[in-house]
CSV table of C-alpha atoms and ligand atoms in Angstrom, one decimal:
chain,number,residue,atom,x,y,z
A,80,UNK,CA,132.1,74.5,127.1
A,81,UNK,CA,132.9,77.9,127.9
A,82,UNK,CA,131.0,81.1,127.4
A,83,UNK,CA,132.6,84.4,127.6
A,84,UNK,CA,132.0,87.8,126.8
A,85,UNK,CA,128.4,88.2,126.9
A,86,UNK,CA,126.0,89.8,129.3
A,87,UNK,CA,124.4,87.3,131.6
A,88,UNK,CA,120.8,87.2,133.3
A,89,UNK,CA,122.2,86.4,136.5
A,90,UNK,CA,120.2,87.1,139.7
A,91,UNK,CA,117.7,89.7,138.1
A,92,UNK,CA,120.5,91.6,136.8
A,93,UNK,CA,122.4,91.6,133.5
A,94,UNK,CA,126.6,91.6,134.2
A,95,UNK,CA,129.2,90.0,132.6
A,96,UNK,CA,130.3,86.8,134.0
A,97,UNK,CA,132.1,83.7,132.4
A,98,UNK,CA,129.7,80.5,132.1
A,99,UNK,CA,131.3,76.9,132.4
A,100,UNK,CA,129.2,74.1,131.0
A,101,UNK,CA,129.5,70.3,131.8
A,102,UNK,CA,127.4,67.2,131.4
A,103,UNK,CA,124.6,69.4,129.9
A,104,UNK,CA,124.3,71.8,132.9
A,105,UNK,CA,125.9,75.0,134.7
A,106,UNK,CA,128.8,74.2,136.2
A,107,UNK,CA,130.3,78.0,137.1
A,108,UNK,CA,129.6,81.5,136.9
A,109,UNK,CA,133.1,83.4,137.2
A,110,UNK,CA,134.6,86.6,135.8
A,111,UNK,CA,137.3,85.4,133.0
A,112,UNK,CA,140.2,83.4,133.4
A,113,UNK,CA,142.8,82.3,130.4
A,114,UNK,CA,143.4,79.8,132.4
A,115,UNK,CA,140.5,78.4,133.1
A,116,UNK,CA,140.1,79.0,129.3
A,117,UNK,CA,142.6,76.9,127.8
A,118,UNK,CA,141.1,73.9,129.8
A,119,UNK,CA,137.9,73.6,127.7
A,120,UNK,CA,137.2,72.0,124.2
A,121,UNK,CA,134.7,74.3,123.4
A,122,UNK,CA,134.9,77.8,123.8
A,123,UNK,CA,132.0,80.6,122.2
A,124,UNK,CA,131.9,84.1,122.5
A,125,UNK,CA,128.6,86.2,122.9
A,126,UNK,CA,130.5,89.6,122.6
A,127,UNK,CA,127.1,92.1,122.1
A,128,UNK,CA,124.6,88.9,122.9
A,129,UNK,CA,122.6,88.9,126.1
A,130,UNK,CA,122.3,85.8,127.6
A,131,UNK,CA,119.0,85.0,128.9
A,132,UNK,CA,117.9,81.0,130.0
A,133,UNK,CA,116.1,79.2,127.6
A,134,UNK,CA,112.5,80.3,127.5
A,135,UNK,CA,109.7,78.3,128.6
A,136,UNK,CA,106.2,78.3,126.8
A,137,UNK,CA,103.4,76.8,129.0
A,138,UNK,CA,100.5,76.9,126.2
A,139,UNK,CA,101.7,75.3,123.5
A,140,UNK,CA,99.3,73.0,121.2
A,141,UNK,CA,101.9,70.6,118.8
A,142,UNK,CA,99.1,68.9,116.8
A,143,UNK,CA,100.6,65.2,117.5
A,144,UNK,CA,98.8,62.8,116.7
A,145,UNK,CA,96.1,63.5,115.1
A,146,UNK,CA,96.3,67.0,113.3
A,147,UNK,CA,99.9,66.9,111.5
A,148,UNK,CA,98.9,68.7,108.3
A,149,UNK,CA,98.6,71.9,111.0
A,150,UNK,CA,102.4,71.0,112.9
A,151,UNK,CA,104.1,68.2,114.7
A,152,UNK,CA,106.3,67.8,117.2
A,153,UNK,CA,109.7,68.2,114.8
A,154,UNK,CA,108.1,71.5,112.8
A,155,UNK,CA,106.5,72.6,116.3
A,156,UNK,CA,109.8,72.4,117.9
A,157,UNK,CA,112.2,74.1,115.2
A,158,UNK,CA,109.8,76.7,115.6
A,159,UNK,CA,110.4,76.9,119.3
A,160,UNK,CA,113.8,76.8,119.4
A,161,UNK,CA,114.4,79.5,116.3
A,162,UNK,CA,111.9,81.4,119.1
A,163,UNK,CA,114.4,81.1,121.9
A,164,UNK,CA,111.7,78.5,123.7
A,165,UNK,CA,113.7,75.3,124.6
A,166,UNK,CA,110.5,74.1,127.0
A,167,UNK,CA,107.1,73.6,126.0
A,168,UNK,CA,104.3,72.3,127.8
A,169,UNK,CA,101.7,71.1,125.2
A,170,UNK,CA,97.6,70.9,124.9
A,171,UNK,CA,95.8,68.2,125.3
A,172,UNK,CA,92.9,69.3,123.1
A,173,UNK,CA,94.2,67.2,120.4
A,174,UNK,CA,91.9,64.9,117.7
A,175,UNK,CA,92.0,61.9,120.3
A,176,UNK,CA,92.5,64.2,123.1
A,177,UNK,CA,94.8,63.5,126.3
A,178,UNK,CA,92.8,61.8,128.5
A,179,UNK,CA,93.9,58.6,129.3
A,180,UNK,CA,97.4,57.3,131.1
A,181,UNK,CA,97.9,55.3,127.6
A,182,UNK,CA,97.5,58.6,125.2
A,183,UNK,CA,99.9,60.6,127.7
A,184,UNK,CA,102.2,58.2,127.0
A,185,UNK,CA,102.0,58.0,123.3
A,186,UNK,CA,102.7,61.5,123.2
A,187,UNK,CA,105.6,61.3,125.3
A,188,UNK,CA,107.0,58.8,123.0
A,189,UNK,CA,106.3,60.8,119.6
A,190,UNK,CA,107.8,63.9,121.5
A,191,UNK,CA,110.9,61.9,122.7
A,192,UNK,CA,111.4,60.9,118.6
A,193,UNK,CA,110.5,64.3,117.2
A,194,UNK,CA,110.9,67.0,118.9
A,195,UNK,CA,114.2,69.5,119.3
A,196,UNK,CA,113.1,71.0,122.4
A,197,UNK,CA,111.6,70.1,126.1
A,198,UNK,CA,108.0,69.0,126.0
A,199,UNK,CA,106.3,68.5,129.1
A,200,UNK,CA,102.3,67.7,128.6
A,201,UNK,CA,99.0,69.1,130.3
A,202,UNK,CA,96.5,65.8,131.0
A,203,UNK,CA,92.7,66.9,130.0
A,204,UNK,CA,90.1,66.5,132.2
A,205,UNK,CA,87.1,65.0,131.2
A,206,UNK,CA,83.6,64.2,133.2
A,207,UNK,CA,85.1,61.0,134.5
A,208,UNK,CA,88.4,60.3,133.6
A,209,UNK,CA,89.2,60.6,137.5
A,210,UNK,CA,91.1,57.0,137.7
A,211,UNK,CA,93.1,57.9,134.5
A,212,UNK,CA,95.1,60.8,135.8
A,213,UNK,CA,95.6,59.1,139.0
A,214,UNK,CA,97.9,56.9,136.9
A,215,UNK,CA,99.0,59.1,134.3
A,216,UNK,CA,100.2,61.4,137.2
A,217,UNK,CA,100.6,64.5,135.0
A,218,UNK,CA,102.7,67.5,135.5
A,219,UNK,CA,99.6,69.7,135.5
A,220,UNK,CA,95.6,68.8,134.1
A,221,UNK,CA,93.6,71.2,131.7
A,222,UNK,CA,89.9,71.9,132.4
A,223,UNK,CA,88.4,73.5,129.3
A,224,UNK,CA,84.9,75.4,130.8
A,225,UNK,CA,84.4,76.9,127.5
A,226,UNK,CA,83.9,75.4,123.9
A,227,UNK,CA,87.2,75.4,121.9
A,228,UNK,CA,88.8,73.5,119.4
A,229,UNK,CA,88.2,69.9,120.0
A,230,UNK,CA,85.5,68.7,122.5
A,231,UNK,CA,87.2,68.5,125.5
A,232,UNK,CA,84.6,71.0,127.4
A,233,UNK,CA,83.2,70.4,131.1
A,234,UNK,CA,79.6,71.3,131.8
A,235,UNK,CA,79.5,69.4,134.8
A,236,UNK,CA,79.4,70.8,138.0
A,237,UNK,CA,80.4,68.1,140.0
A,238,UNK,CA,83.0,67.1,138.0
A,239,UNK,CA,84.8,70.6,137.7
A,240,UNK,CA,84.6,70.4,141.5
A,241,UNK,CA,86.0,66.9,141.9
A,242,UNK,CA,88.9,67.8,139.6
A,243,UNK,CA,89.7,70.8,141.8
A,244,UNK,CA,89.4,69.1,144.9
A,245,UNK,CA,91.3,66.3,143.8
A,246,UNK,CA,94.6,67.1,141.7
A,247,UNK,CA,96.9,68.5,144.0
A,248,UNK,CA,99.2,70.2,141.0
A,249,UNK,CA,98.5,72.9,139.2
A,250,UNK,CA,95.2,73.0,137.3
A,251,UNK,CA,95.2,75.3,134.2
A,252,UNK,CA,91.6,76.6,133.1
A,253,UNK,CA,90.4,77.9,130.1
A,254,UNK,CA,87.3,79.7,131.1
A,255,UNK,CA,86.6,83.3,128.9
A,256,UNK,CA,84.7,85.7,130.2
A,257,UNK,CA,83.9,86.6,133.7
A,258,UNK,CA,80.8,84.8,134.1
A,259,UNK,CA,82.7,81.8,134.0
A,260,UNK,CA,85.6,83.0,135.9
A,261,UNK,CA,83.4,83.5,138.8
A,262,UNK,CA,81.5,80.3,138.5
A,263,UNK,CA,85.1,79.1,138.3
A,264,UNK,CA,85.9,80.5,141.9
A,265,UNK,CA,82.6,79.6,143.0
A,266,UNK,CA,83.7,76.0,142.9
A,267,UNK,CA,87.3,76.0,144.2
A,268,UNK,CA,87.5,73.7,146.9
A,269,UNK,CA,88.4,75.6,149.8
A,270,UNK,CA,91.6,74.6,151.3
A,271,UNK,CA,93.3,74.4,147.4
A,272,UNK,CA,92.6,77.8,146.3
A,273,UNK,CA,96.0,78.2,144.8
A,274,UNK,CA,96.5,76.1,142.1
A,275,UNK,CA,94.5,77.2,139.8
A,276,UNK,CA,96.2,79.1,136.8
A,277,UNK,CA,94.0,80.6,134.0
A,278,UNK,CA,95.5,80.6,130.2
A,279,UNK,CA,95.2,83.1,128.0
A,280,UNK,CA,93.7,86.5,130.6
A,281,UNK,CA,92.6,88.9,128.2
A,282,UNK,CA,91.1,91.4,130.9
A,283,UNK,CA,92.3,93.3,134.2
A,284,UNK,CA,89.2,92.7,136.1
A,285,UNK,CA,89.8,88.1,134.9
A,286,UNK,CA,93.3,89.1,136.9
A,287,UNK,CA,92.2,90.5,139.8
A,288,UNK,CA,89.2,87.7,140.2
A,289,UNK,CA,92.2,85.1,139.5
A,290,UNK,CA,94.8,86.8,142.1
A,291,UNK,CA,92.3,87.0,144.7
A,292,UNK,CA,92.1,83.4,145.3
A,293,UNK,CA,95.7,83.1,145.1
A,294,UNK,CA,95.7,81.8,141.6
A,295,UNK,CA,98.3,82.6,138.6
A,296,UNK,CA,97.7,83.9,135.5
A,297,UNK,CA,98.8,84.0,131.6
A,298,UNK,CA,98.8,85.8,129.1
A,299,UNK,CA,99.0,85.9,125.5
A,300,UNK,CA,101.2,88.6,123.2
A,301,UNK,CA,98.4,88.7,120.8
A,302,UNK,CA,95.9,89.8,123.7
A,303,UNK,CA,98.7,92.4,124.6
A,304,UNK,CA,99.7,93.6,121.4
A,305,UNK,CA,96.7,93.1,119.2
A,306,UNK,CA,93.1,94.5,119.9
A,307,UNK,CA,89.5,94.6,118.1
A,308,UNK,CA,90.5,96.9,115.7
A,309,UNK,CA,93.3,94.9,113.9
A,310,UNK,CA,91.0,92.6,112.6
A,311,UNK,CA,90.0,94.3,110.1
A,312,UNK,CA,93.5,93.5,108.8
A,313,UNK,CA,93.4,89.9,109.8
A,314,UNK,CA,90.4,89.5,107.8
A,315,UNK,CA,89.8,85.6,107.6
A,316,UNK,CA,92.7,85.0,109.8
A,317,UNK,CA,90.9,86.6,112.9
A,318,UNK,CA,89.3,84.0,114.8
A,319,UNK,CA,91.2,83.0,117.7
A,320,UNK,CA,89.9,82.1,121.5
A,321,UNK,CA,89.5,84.6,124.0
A,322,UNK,CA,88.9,86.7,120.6
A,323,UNK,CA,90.8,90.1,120.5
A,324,UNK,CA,89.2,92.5,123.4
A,325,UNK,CA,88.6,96.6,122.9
A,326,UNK,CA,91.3,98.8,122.6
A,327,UNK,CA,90.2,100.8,126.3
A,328,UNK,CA,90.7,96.6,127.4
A,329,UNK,CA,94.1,96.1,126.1
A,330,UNK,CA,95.4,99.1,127.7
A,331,UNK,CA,94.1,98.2,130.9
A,332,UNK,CA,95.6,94.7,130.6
A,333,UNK,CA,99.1,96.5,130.4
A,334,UNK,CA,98.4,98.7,133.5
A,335,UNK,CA,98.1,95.2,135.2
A,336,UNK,CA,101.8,93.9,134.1
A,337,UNK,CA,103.0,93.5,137.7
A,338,UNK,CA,100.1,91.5,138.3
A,339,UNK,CA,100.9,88.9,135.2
A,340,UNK,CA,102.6,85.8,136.4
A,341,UNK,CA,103.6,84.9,132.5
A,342,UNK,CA,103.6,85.3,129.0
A,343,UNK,CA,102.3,82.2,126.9
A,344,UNK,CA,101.7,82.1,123.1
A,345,UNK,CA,99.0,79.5,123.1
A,346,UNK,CA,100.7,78.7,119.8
A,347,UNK,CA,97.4,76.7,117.7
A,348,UNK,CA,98.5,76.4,114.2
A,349,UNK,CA,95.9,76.1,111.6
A,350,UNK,CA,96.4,76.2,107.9
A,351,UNK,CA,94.8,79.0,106.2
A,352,UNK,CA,92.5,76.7,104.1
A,353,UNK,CA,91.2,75.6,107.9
A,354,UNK,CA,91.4,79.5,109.0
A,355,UNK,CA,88.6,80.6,106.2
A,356,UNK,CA,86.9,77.6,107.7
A,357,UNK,CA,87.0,79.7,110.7
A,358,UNK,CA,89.4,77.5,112.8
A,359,UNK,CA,90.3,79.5,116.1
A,360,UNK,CA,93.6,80.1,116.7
A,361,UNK,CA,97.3,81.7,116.1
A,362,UNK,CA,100.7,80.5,115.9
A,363,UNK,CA,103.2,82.6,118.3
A,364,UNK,CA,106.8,80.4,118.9
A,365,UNK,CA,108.8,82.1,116.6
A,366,UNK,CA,107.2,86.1,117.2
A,367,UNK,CA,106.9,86.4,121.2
A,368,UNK,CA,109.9,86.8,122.2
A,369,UNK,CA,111.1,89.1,119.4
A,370,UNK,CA,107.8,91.4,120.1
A,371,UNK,CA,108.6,91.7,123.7
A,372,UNK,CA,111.9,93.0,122.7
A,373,UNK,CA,110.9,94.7,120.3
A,374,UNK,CA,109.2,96.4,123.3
A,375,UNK,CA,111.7,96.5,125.3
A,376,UNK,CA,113.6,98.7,123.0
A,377,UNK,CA,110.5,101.0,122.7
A,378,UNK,CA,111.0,101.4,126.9
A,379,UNK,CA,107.6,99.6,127.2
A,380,UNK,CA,109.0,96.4,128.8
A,381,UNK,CA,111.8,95.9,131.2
A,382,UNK,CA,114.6,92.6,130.4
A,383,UNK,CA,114.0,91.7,134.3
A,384,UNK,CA,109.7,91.6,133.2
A,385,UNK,CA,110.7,89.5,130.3
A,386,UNK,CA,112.3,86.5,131.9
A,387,UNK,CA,110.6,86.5,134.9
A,388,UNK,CA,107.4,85.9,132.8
A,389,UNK,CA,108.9,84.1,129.7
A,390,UNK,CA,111.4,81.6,132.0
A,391,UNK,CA,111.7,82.4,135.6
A,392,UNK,CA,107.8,82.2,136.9
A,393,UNK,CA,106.9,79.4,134.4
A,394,UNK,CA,109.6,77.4,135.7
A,395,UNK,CA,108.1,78.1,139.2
A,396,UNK,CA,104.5,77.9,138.6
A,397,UNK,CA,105.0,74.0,136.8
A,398,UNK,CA,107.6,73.0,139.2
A,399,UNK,CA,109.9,72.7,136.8
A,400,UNK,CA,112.8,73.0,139.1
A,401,UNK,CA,116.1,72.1,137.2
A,402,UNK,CA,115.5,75.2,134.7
A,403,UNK,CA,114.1,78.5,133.9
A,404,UNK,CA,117.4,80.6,135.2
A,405,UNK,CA,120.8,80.9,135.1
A,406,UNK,CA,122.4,79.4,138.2
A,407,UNK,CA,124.8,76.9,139.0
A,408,UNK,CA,123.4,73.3,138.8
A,409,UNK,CA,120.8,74.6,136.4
A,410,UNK,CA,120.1,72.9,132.9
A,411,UNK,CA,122.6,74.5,130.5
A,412,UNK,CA,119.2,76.1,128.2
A,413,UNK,CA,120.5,79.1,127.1
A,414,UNK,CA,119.9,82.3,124.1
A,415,UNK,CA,121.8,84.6,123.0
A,416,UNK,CA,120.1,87.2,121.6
A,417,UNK,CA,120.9,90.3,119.8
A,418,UNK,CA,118.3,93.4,121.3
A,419,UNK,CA,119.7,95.0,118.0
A,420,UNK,CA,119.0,93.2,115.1
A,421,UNK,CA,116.0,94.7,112.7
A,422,UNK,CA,113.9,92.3,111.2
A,423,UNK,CA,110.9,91.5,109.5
A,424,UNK,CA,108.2,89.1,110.0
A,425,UNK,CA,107.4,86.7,107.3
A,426,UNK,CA,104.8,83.7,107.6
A,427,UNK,CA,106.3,81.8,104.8
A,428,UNK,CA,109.5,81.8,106.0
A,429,UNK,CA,108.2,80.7,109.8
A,430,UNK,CA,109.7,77.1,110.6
A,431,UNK,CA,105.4,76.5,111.9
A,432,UNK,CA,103.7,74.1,109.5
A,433,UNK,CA,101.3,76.5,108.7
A,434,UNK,CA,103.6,79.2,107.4
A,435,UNK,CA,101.9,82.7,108.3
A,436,UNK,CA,101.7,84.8,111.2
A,437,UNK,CA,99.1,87.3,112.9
A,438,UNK,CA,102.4,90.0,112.8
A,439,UNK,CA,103.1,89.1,109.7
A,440,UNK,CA,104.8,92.2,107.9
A,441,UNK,CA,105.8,93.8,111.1
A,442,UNK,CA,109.4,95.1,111.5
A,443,UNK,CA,111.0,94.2,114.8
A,444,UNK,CA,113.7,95.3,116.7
A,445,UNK,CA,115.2,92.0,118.8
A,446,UNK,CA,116.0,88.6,118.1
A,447,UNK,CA,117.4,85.2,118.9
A,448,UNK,CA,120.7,84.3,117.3
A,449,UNK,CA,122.1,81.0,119.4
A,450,UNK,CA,120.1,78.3,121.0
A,451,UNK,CA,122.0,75.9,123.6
A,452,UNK,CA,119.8,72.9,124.7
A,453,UNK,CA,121.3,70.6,127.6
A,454,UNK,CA,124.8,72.7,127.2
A,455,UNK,CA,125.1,72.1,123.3
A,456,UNK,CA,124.4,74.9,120.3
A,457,UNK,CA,122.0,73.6,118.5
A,458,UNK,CA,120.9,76.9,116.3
A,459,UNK,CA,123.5,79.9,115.5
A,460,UNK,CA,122.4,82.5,113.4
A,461,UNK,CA,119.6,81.4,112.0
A,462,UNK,CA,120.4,78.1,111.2
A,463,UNK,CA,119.9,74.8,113.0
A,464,UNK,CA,123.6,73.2,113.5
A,465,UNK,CA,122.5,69.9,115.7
B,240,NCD,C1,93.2,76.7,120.3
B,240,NCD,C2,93.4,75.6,119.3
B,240,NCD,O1,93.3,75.8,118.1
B,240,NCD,O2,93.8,74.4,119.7
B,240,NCD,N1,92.6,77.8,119.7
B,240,NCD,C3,92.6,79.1,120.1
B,240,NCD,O3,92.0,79.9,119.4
B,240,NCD,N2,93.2,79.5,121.2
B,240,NCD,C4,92.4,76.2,121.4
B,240,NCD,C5,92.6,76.8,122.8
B,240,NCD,O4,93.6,77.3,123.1
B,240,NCD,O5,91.6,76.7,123.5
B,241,ZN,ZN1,95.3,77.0,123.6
């Protein structure tokens, strides 16, 4: 496959450049050739598209098994892709939660079946489920310090400091408020101080506490875009964890956007029966990118801040190595999008299960048009064509 004619993320820069694709992954970056042309089967053109690599979503919460009336991994992953996010990692929080070797595996399986895009898995960590990751060997463990959906929380000091010690990859925390984010750096064992990463950081002062231990942070584009006051307008949909901070926090959070290592929906679909039930929780797939450009066309976000937060540093942070940027040898995940194109948000017409969005209503300026997964289109202008 050839690509020509579009504007290409290449090296924190956008220029035009010709993209070969083979077995799934980037073969060259060139300027145009005919000749070079003729020599392919498939050739597309992304005249006006930017090309940016497939986006990566490190907070992601699929609902399989257990909770499929909210989204499984098929619905979960249209909605990705029609997002722009061909990687997810997912939550382990589920009805039987993540905990053992066996479940991880399960998952894996129903994922393999299902899903459209990537899914990589967080392992949960419970008070003693120590031998269990030894063997599941997970790409990265969740520690849940506060209560959330499911029961996955940790009260136990030793154990929180056993997990630390112990798991030498990355260790992602959901712990809200700074109380708990300083008990959290109270127990990092000392010579691992880096690999802690803290989901959803709703406040500049959780950043700093976070950075100064070497940690990374994420955070969500509800917690950037969205404050107290917009509840009122959310009305029963408004419960979500960390809940929406003050205004005076939210614009503090966006003088710290060097400081943010990336930008995760924590996508949690509930149904809105379960939302006046007060279920916690917003879905985010198919709206993050499109609000950040939508941003960047109001001159409030930079392309470069984009992917380095949405692909580049999530790639890094998880070690997922063979993506996350256009470069030769790289997994051919790309989008095409179209920094142009007005649209509206409409929850019913979301590809999410649960069919309804906190932006819902809100007219946007940026969107995906093509999706190529392992170097082959799989959605074009709205439509999935795989
Ligand atoms: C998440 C969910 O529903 O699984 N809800 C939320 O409000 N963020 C749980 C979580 O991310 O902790
Ligand atoms: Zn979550």
């Amino acid at each position: 496959m050839q690509i020509k004619n579009g504007k290409i993320f290449f090296k924190n820069q956008l220029v035009e450049r010709n993209l070969i694709i083979e077995n799934g992954l980037i073969k060259r970056i060139s300027n145009y050739s005919a000749s070079e042309e003729e020599k392919q089967d498939e050739v597309v053109d992304a005249k006006g598209m930017l090309i940016l690599p497939g986006l990566i979503d490190v907070h992601v919460h699929m609902r399989e098994p257990g909770d499929t009336y909210k989204e499984d991994f098929k619905t979960g992953s249209h909605a990705a892709i029609a997002g722009g996010i061909t990687t997810v990692i997912d939550m382990p929080n589920n009805k039987l939660p993540t905990i053992t070797a066996q479940r991880l595996k399960e998952k894996e399986k129903l994922a393999k079946q299902k899903a459209i895009c990537d899914v990589f898995f967080h392992m949960g960590a419970t008070e003693n489920n120590f031998d269990e990751i030894k063997k599941a060997e997970p790409l990265s463990l969740k520690m849940y310090l506060s209560e959330t959906t499911g029961d996955l929380v940790l009260k136990d000091k030793n154990a929180i400091k056993k997990h630390l010690e112990i798991f030498t990859r990355k260790i992602v925390v959901h712990a809200e408020g700074q109380m708990l984010i300083d008990r959290l750096v109270s127990l990092l064992y000392k010579n691992k101080k880096g690999n802690i990463h803290l989901a959803h950081t709703t406040t500049a002062k959780e950043i700093d506490t976070i950075k100064a231990v070497s940690g990374t942070i994420e955070v969500t584009p509800h917690h950037l875009f969205l404050s107290k006051k917009y509840e009122e307008k959310l009305g029963k949909l408004t419960p979500v964890k960390p809940p929406l901070r003050d205004e005076a926090d939210r614009r503090l959070l966006w003088q710290s956007l060097d400081k943010i290592d990336c930008v995760a929906t924590d996508h949690a679909p509930h149904t809105i029966e379960d939302k006046e039930d007060g279920a916690y929780g917003y879905p985010g797939l198919e709206t993050s990118l499109a609000i950040m450009l939508d941003a960047y066309n109001k001159k409030l976000l930079t392309i470069n801040w984009i992917v380095e937060r949405m692909a580049i540093n999530p790639a890094k942070i998880f070690g997922l190595n063979d993506r996350g940027e256009i470069a030769v040898g790289k997994k051919a995940d790309l989008i095409f999008v179209d920094t142009k194109q007005e649209w509206q948000v409409k929850g019913e017409e979301l590809e999410t299960k649960c069919k309804w969005s906190p932006f819902d209503a809100w007219h946007l300026r940026g969107k995906v048009k093509t999706v190529i997964r392992n170097g082959k289109t799989i959605y074009e202008g709205g439509e999935f064509v795989y």
